[in-house]
Tab-separated table of C-alpha atoms and ligand atoms in Angstrom:
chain	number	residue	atom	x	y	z
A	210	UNK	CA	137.266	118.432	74.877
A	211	UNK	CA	135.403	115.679	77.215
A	212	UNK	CA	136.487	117.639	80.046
A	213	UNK	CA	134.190	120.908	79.360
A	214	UNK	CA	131.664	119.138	78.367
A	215	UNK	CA	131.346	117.852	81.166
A	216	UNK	CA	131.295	120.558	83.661
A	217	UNK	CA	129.416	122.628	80.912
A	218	UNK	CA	126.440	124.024	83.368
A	219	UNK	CA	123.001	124.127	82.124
A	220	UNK	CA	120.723	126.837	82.681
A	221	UNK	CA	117.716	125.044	84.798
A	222	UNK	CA	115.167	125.775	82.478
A	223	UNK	CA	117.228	124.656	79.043
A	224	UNK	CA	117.765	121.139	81.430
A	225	UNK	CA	113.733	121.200	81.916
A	226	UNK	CA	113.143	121.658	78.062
A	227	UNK	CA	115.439	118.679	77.399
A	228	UNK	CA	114.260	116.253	79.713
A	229	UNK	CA	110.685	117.487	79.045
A	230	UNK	CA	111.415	116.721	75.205
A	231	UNK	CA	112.921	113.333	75.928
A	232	UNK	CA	109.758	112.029	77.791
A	233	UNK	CA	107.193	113.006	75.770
A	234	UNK	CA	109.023	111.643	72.991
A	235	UNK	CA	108.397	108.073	75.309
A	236	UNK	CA	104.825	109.197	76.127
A	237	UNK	CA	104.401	109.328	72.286
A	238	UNK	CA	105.603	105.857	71.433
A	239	UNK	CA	103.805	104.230	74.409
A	240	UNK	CA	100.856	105.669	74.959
A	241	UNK	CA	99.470	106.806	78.954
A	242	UNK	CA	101.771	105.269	80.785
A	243	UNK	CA	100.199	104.916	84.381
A	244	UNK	CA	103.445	105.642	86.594
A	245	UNK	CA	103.400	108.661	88.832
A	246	UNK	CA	104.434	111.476	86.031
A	247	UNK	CA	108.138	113.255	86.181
A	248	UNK	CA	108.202	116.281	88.369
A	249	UNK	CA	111.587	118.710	87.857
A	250	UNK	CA	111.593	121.438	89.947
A	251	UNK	CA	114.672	123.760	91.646
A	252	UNK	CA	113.835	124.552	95.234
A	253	UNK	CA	116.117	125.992	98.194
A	254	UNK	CA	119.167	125.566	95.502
A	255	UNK	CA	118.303	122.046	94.931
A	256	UNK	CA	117.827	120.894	91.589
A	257	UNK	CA	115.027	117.798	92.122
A	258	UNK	CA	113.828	115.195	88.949
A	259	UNK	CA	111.815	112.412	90.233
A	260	UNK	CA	109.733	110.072	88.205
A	261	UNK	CA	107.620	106.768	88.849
A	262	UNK	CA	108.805	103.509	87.829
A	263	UNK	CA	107.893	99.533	88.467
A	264	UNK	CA	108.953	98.255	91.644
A	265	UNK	CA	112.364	97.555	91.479
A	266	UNK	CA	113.916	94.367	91.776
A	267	UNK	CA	117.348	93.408	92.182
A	268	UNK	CA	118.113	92.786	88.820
A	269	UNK	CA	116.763	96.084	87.588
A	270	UNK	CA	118.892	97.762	90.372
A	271	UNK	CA	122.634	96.485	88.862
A	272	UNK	CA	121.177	97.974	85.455
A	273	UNK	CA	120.241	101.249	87.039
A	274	UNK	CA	123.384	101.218	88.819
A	275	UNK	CA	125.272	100.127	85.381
A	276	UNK	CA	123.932	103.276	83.287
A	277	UNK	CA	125.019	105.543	86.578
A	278	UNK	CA	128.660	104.240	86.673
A	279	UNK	CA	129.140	105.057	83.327
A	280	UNK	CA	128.538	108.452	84.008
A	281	UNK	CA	130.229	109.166	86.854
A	282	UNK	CA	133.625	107.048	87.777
A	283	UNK	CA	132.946	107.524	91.779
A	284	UNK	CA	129.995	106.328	93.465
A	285	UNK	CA	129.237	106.261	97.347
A	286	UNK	CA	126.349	103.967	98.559
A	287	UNK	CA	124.690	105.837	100.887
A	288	UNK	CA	121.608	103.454	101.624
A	289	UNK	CA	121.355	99.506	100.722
A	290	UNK	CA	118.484	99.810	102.990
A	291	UNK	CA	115.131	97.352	101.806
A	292	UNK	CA	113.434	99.865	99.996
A	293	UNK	CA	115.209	102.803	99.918
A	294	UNK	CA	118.359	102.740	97.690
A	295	UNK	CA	121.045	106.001	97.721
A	296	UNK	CA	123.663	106.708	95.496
A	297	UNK	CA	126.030	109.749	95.389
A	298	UNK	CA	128.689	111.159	93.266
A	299	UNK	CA	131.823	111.549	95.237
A	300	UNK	CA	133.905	114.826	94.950
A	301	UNK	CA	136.838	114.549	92.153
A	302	UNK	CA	139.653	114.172	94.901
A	303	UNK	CA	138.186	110.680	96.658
A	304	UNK	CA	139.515	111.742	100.049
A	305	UNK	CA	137.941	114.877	100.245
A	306	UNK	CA	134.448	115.020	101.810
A	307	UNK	CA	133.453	118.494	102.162
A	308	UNK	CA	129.938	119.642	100.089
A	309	UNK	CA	129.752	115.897	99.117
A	310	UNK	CA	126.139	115.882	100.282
A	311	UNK	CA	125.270	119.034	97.562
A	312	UNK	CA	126.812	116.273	94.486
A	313	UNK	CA	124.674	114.520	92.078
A	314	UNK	CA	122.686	111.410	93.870
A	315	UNK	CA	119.977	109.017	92.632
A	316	UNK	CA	117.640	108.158	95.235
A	317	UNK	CA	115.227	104.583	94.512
A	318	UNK	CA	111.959	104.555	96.724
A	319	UNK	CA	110.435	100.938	95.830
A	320	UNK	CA	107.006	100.588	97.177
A	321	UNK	CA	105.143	97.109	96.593
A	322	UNK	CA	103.246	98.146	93.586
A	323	UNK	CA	105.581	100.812	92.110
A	324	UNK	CA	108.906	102.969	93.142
A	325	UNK	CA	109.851	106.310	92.538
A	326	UNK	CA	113.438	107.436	91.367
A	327	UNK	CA	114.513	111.263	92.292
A	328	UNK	CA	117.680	112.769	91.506
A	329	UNK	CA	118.844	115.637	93.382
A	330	UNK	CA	121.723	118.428	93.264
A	331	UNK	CA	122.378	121.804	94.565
A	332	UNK	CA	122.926	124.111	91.915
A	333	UNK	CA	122.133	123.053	87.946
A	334	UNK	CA	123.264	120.050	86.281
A	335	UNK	CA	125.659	119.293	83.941
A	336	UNK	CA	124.928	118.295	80.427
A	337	UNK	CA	126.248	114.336	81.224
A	338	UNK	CA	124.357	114.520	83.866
A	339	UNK	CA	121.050	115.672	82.040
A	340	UNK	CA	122.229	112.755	79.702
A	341	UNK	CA	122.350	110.708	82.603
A	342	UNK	CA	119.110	111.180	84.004
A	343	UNK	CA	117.167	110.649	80.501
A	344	UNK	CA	119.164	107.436	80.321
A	345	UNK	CA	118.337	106.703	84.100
A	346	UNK	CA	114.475	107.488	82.925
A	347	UNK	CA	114.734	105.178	79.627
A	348	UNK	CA	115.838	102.589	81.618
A	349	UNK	CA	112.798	102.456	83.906
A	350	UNK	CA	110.674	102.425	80.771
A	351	UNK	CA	112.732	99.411	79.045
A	352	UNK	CA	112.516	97.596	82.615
A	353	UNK	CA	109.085	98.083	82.362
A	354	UNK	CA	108.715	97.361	79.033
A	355	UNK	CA	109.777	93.892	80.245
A	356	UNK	CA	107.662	93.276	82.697
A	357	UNK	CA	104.819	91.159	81.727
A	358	UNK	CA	102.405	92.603	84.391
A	359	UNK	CA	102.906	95.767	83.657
A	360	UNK	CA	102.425	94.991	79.943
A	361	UNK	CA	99.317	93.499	80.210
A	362	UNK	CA	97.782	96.413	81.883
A	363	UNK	CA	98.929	98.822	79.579
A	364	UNK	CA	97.201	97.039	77.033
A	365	UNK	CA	93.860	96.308	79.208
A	366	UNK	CA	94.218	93.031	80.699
A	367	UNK	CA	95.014	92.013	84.200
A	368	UNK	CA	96.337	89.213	86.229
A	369	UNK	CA	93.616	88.389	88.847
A	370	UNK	CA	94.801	88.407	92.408
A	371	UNK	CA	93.751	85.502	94.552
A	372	UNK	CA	91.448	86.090	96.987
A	373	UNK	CA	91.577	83.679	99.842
A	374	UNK	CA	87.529	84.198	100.880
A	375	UNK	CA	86.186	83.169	97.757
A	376	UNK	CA	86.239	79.174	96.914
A	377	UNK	CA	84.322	76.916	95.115
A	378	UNK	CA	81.455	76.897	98.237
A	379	UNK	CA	80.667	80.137	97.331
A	380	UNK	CA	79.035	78.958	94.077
A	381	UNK	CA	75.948	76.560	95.788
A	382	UNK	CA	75.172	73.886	93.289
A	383	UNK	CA	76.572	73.488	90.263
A	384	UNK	CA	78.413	69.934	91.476
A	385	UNK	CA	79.052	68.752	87.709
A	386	UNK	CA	80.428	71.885	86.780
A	387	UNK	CA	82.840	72.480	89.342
A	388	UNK	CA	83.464	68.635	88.825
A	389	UNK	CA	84.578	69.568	84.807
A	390	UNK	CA	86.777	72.195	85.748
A	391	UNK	CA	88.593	70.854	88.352
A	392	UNK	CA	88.960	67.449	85.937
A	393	UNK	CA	90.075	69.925	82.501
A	394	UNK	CA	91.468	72.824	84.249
A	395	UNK	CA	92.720	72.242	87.267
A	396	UNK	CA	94.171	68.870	87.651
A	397	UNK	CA	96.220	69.660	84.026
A	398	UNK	CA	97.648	72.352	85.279
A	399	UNK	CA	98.818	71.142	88.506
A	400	UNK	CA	99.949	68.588	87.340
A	401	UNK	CA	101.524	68.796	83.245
A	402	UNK	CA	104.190	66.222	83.751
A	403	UNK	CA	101.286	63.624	84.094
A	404	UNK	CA	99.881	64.778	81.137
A	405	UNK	CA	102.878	65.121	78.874
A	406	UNK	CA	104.364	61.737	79.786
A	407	UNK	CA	101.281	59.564	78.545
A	408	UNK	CA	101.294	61.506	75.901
A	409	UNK	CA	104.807	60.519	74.595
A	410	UNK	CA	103.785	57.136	75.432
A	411	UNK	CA	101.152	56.859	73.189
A	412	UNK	CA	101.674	59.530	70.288
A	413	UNK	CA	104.294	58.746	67.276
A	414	UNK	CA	105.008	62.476	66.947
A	415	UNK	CA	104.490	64.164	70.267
A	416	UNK	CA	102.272	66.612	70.938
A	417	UNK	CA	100.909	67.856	74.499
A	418	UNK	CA	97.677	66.383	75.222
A	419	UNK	CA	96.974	68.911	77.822
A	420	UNK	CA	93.441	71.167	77.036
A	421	UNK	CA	94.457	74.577	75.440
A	422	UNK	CA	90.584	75.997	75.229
A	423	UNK	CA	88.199	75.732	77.062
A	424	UNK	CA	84.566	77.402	76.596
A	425	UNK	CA	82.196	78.778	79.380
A	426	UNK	CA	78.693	78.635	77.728
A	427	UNK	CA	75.565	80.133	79.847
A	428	UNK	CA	73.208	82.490	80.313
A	429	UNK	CA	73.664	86.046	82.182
A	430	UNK	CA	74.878	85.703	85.859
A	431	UNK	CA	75.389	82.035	86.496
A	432	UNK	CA	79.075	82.066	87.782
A	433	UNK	CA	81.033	82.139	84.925
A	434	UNK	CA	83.150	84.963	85.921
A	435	UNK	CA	83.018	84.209	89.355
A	436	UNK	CA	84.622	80.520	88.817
A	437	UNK	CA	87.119	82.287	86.741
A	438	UNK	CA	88.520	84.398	90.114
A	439	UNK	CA	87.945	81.047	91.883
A	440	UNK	CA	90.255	79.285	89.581
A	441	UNK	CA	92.378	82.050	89.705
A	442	UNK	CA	92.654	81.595	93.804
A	443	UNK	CA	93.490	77.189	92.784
A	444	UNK	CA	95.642	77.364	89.987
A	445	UNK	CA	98.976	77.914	90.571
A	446	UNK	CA	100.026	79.850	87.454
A	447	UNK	CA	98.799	83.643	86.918
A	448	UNK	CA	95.289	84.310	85.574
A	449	UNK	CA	95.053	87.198	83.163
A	450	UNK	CA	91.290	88.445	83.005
A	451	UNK	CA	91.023	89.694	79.198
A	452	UNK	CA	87.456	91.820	79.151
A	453	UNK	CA	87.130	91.127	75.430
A	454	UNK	CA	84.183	93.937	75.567
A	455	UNK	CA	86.177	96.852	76.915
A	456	UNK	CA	89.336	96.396	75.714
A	457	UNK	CA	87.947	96.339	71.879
A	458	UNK	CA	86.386	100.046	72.697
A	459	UNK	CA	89.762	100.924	74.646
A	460	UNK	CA	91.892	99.948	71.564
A	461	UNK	CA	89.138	101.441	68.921
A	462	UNK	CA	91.105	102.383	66.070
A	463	UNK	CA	94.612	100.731	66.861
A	464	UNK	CA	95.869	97.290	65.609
A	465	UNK	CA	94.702	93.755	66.569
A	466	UNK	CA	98.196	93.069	67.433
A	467	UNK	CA	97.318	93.989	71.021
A	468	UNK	CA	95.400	90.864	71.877
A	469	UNK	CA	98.662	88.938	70.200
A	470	UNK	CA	100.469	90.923	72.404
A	471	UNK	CA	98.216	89.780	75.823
A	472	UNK	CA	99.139	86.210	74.861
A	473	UNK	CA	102.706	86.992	74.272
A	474	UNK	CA	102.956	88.642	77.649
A	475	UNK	CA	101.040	85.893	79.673
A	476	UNK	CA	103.546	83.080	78.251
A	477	UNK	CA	106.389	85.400	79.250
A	478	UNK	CA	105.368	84.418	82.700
A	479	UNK	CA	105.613	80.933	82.184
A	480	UNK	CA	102.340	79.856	81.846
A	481	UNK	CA	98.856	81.235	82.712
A	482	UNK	CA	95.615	81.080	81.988
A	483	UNK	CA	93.898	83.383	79.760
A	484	UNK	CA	90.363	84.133	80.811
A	485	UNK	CA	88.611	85.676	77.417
A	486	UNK	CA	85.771	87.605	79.205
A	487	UNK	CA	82.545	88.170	76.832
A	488	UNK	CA	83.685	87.090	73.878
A	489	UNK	CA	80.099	87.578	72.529
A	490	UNK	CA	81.660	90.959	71.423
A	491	UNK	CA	83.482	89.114	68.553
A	492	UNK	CA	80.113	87.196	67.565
A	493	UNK	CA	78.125	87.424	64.064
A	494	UNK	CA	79.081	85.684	61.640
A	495	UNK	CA	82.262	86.077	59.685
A	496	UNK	CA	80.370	87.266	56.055
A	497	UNK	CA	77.526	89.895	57.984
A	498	UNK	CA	78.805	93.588	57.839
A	499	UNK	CA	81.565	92.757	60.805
A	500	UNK	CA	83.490	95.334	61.621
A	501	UNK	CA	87.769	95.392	59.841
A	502	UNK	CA	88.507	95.378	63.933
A	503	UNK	CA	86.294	92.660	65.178
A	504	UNK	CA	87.518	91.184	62.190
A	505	UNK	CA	91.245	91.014	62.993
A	506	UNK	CA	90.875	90.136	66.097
A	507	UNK	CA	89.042	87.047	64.951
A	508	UNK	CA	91.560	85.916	62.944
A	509	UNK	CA	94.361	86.925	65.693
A	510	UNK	CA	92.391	84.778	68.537
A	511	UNK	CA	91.480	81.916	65.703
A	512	UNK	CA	95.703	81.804	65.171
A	513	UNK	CA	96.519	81.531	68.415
A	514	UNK	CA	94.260	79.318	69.774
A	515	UNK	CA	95.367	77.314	67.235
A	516	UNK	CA	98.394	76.688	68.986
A	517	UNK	CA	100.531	77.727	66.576
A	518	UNK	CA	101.921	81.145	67.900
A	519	UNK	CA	101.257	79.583	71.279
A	520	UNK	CA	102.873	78.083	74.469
A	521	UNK	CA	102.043	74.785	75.516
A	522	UNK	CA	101.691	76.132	79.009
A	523	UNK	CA	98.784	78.630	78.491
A	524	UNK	CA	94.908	77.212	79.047
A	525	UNK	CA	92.817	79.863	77.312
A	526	UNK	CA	89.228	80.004	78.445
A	527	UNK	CA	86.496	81.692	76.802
A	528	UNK	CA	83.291	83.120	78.648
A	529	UNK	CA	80.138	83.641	76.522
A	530	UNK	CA	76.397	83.702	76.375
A	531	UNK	CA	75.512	83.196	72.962
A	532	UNK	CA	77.568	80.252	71.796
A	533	UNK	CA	75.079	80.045	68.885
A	534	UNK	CA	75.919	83.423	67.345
A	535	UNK	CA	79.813	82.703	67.870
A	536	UNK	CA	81.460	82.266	64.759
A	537	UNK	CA	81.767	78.430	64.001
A	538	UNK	CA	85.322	78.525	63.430
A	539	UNK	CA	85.804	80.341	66.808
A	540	UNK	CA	83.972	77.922	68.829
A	541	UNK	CA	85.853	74.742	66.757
A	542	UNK	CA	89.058	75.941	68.105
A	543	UNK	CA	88.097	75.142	72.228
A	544	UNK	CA	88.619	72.039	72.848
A	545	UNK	CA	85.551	71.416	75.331
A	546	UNK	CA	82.283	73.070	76.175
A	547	UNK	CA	81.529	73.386	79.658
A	548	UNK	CA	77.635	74.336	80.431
A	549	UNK	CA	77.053	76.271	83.081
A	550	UNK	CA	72.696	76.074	83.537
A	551	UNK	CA	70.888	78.333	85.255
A	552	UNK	CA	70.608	76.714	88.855
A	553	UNK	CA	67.545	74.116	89.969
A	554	UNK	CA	65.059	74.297	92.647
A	555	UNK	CA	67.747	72.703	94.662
A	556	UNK	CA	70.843	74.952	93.843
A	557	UNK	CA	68.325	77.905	93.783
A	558	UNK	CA	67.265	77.231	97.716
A	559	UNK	CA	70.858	76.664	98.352
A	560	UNK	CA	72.106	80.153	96.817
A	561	UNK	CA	69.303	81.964	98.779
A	562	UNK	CA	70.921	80.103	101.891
A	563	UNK	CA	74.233	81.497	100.901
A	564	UNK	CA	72.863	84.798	101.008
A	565	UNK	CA	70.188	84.275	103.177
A	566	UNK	CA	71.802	82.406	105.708
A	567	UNK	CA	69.658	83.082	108.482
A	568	UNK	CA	66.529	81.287	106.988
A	569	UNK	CA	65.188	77.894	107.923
A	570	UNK	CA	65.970	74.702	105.244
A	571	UNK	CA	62.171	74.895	104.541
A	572	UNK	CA	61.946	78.258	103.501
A	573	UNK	CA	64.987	78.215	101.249
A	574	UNK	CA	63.433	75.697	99.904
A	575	UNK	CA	60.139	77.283	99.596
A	576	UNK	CA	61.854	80.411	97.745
A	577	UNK	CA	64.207	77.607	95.501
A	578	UNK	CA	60.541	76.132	94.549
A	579	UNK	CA	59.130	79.816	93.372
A	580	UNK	CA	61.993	81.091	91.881
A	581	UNK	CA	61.813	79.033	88.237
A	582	UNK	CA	64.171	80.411	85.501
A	583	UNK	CA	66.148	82.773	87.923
A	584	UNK	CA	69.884	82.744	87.946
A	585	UNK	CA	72.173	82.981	90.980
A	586	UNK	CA	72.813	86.891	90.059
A	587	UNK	CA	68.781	87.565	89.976
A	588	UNK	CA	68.748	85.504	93.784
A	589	UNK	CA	71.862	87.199	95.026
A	590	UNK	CA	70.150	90.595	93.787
A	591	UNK	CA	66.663	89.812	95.439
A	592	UNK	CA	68.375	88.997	98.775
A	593	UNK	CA	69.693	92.401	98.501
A	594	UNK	CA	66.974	93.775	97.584
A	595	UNK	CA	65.329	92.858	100.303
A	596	UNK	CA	67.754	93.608	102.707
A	597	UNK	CA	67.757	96.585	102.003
A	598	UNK	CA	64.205	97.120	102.328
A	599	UNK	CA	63.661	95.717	105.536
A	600	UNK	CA	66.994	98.311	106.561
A	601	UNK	CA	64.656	100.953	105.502
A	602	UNK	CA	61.821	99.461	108.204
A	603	UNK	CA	64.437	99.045	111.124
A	604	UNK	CA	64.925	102.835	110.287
A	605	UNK	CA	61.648	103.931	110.438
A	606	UNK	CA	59.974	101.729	113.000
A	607	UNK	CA	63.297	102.548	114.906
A	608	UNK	CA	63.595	98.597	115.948
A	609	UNK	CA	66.727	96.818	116.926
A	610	UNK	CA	68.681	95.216	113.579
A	611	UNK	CA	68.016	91.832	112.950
A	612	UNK	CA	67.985	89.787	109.722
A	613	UNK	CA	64.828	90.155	107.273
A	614	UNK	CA	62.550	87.848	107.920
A	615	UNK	CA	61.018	85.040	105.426
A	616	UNK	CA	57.801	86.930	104.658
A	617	UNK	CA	60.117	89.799	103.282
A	618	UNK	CA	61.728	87.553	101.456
A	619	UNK	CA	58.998	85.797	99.797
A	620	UNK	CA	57.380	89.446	98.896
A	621	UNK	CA	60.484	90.448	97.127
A	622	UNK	CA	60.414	87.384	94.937
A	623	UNK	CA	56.299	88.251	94.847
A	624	UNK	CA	57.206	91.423	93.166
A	625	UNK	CA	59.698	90.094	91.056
A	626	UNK	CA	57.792	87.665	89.481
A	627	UNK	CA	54.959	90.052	88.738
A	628	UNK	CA	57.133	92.339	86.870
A	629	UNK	CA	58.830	89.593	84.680
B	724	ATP	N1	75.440	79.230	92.131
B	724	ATP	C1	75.704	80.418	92.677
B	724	ATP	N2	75.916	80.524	94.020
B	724	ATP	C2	76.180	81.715	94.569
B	724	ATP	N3	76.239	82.863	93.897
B	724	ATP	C3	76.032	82.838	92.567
B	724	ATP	C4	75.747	81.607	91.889
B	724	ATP	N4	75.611	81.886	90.584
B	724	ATP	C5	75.794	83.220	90.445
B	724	ATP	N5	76.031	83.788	91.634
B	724	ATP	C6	76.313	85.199	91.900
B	724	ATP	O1	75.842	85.966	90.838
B	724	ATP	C7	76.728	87.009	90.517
B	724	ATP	C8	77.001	87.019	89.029
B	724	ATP	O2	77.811	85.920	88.641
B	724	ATP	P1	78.876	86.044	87.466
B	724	ATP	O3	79.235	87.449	87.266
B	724	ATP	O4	79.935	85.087	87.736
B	724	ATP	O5	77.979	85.553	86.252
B	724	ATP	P2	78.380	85.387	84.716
B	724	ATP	O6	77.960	84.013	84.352
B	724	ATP	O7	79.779	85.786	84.500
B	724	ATP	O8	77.370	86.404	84.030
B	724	ATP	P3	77.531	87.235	82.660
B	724	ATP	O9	77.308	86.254	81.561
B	724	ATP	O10	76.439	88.238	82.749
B	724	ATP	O11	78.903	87.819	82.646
B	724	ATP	C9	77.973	86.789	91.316
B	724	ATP	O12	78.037	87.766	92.313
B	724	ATP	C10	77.818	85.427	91.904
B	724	ATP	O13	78.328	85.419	93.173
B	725	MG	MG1	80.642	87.368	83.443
């Protein structure tokens, strides 16, 4: 009975309907899922499924090659190559070779931020091997399913790549800050067995004395964010950006379970640090006409900053600028508050040298003087401003390009003042 099921041929497009069925069925359950899409198509004699997957590892190879061998009893390795992986279904009698290139093979293409698998066979497929290419295909999903990265973006978040040009000079000023966060973030997390060891030293019950929350308080454009990717570049455990703001409209409708689920993934890679982005989305108080959402996503961020669904290894920071409307029993849950002001005279003529690096001390300083109550963004954005102005002039006037000069500078700010 096994036997003609086996070689019972499927029509190609009775194969397409049930491999079509099968993944939508997955598409259902999970949402967009942002691989490449299956393609099934029967070209030159060649039947041809291919569909995207995460990049493979090793480990995710043996269970690939684990659901294959238990469909087909022979397998040749045609390719162990880096990066391209081959396997192929060897003709019934082992020693004969002929038309073994036209049997069933599963092909892995891993490229660094995704692979592709494609399975290939002249003429139609079986019906185990239709079963064996949905199972091939459910795989992929469970090994992605697994894979905290991938999680997290499926749900919104993201782990923040390092990026070697941007360090802590790139912020001018803000000495004490940087100072706080290297002293609660940074050092902790470098270092936990510091930590941890006074702690059982000194504690009748241990507990890790390590911060859990921390709380970035200041007005519009004064680094917040920024020190977040800087941190991101000195830490040595992932940073997963959370945009509180987006993700809330992304999920509209579906259960607060998914910001559970973003801490749940980030401990699954052993520690990280959770960067809450504009958490002023959650604020108003807890009584007012909130919305069920905002609600439950309170109470889901109040739980597990708690600590008590949560791993000792994750350092959640919060970004906001309008700690006073945050609920009070969001903000009693961070362990510190660390102030980010909007920059001095000083700090303001050193970010117009950052991005005016061309000018003389004195006139940075003369544009730090003038520029009261501006933060770094509103500098960084003048600069620009004028930069691209005096573009416009080297343009017109058809002159060689230099660097704007001070005067153009100083009018920019004019104007900018004026229309406050
Ligand atoms: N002290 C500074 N030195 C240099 N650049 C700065 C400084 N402060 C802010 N900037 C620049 O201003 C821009 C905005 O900063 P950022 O996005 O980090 O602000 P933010 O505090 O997160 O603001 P928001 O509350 O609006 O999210 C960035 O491009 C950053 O480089
Ligand atoms: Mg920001």
């Amino acid at each position: 009975m096994k036997e003609t099921t086996e070689e019972l041929i499927i029509s190609y497009d009775r194969m397409k309907e049930q491999i079509e069925k099968e993944l939508i069925s997955v598409y259902d359950r999970e949402g967009a899922v942002d691989l490449a899409s299956p393609q099934i198509s029967f070209e030159k004699g060649t039947t041809r499924i291919s569909f995207g997957a995460q990049p493979i590892t090793a480990g995710m190879l043996v269970d690939f090659l684990a659901v294959i061998k238990r469909y087909i009893a022979h397998v040749r390795v045609h390719s162990f190559d880096s990066g391209y992986y081959a396997f192929q279904a060897m003709n019934k009698n082992l020693f004969k070779t002929e038309n073994m290139l036209d049997n069933f093979k599963v092909e892995f293409f891993v490229l660094s931020a995704s692979s592709k698998v494609e399975i290939s066979k002249k003429g139609n497929l079986t019906q185990e091997e239709i079963n064996l290419v949905i199972e091939l295909f459910q795989q992929a999903r469970a090994s992605a399913r697994q894979d905290p990265a991938y999680r997290l973006k499926l749900l919104g978040a993201s782990i923040v790549e390092p990026d070697k040009d941007l360090d802590w000079d790139y912020i001018a000023g803000y000495d004490e800050v940087k100072r706080k966060i290297r002293e609660s973030i940074i050092l902790p997390i470098r270092n936990p067995g510091v930590y941890d060891s006074i702690a059982r030293m000194t504690r009748k019950v241990y507990e890790p004395n390590r911060p859990r929350a921390i709380l970035f308080d200041g007005a519009p454009g004064v680094g917040k964010t920024t020190a977040a990717r800087i941190i991101a570049g000195e830490a040595d455990i992932p940073l997963v950006y959370v945009p509180i703001e987006s993700i809330m409209s992304k999920w509209y409708g579906q259960s607060s379970q998914n910001l559970s689920q973003i801490f749940d993934a980030s401990e699954d890679m052993g520690g990280s640090i959770i960067f809450l982005d504009e958490i002023d989305s959650l604020a108003g108080s807890r009584d007012q006409n909130m919305f069920e959402a905002t609600r439950q996503i309170l109470s889901v961020l109040l739980r597990r900053l708690d600590g008590i669904d949560t791993a000792a290894s994750t350092i959640t920071i919060g970004a906001t600028n309008r700690k006073d409307d945050l609920d009070h029993a969001l903000i009693s849950r961070f362990d510190q508050t660390i102030y980010f002001p909007l920059p001095n005279a000083t700090e303001r003529a050193a970010i117009f040298s950052n991005y005016a690096k061309h000018l003389a001390e004195a006139e940075s300083f003369n544009l730090g003087e003038k520029s009261e109550g501006l933060s770094g963004r509103t500098i960084k954005d003048i600069c620009e401003f004028t930069e691209r102005r005096w573009a416009r002039k080297v343009l017109i006037k058809s002159l060689e390009p230099t660097a704007p000069p001070f005067e153009f500078y100083k009018q920019t700010l004019r104007m900018w003042n004026e229309t406050k």
